[in-house]
Every structure is written in C-alpha cells, then in structure tokens.
Amino acid sequence: DVQLVESGGGSVEAGGSLRLSCAASGYSGTAYCMGWFRQAPGKEREGVAAIYTAGNTTYYADSVKGRFTISLDNGKNTLYLQMNGLQPEDTAMDYCATDARRHDTCRSRLSGDFGYWNRGTQVTVS
C-alpha cells in the first residue's frame, strides 16, 4: 500500500516560515501528480498546490501564490511545501496527497481528486 509520511508542521508567529515534507512509499508504479491541501476549523478543504511528478510543473491556489512553493525530490520520493510569510489565516490541518491516475490534469486535482492521503499535520500561526 502507498504510504505518505508527513513532517514539519508546528507553530510559528505571523511572518514566519515553515517547510512541510511528505515522504511517499509503496508505489508499484510511478505517481502522476502530488499535492498539498489544508482545512481550517469550520471551513472546507482547500487545494493549496499541486505538482506533476514528471517535469515539475506547479499550480497554486491564489491565496498562497508568491508565498508558498511546492517542490519534489524524485530521488527521495519526497514532496515539500515551503511556506513563507505565514499569517493567522494560514492556520489549518495540512495534508499531502498523491495519485498515479492520468485521467485529467494535475491542475484539476486541486479540487481534491487524489487517491492517497496522509493523516495531516497541524500548522498554527499566531
């Protein structure tokens, strides 16, 4: 089974930075698209960023453009999210996701169409 192990969440003051990591294992083939999502208390889940595993083309939600950077180390099968300029409204449970299906674009996957998810890690900005 595919497993996603996330690390790097925590608490930070406004204006600070955090980097989330998500190590993927258990794939029998090759992932197609990976992404980061978040869900704040009382709000719906939001697609934050997505990346093709081949070519590294990236997509971002408007709310994080210019502040967050998604990247992928294919050699380590690890996905990253560098979060700079964090604000209290960025407080949320963050999740990474991966999928090998190729039925649509990686951009469209920001809607949440991923097959594998991790349990999430809390990011708190005060």
XYZ file of C-alpha atoms in Angstrom, residues 38-44 88-93 122-123:
15
model
C -5.427 22.312 4.057
C -8.542 22.547 6.141
C -9.120 25.277 8.684
C -11.621 24.837 11.519
C -15.139 25.354 10.242
C -14.044 25.647 6.619
C -13.981 23.352 3.621
C -3.017 33.586 11.085
C -5.426 32.724 8.265
C -2.960 30.021 7.189
C -3.711 28.117 10.396
C -5.061 24.728 9.330
C -4.533 20.997 9.236
C -1.203 20.950 12.140
C 0.114 24.359 11.152
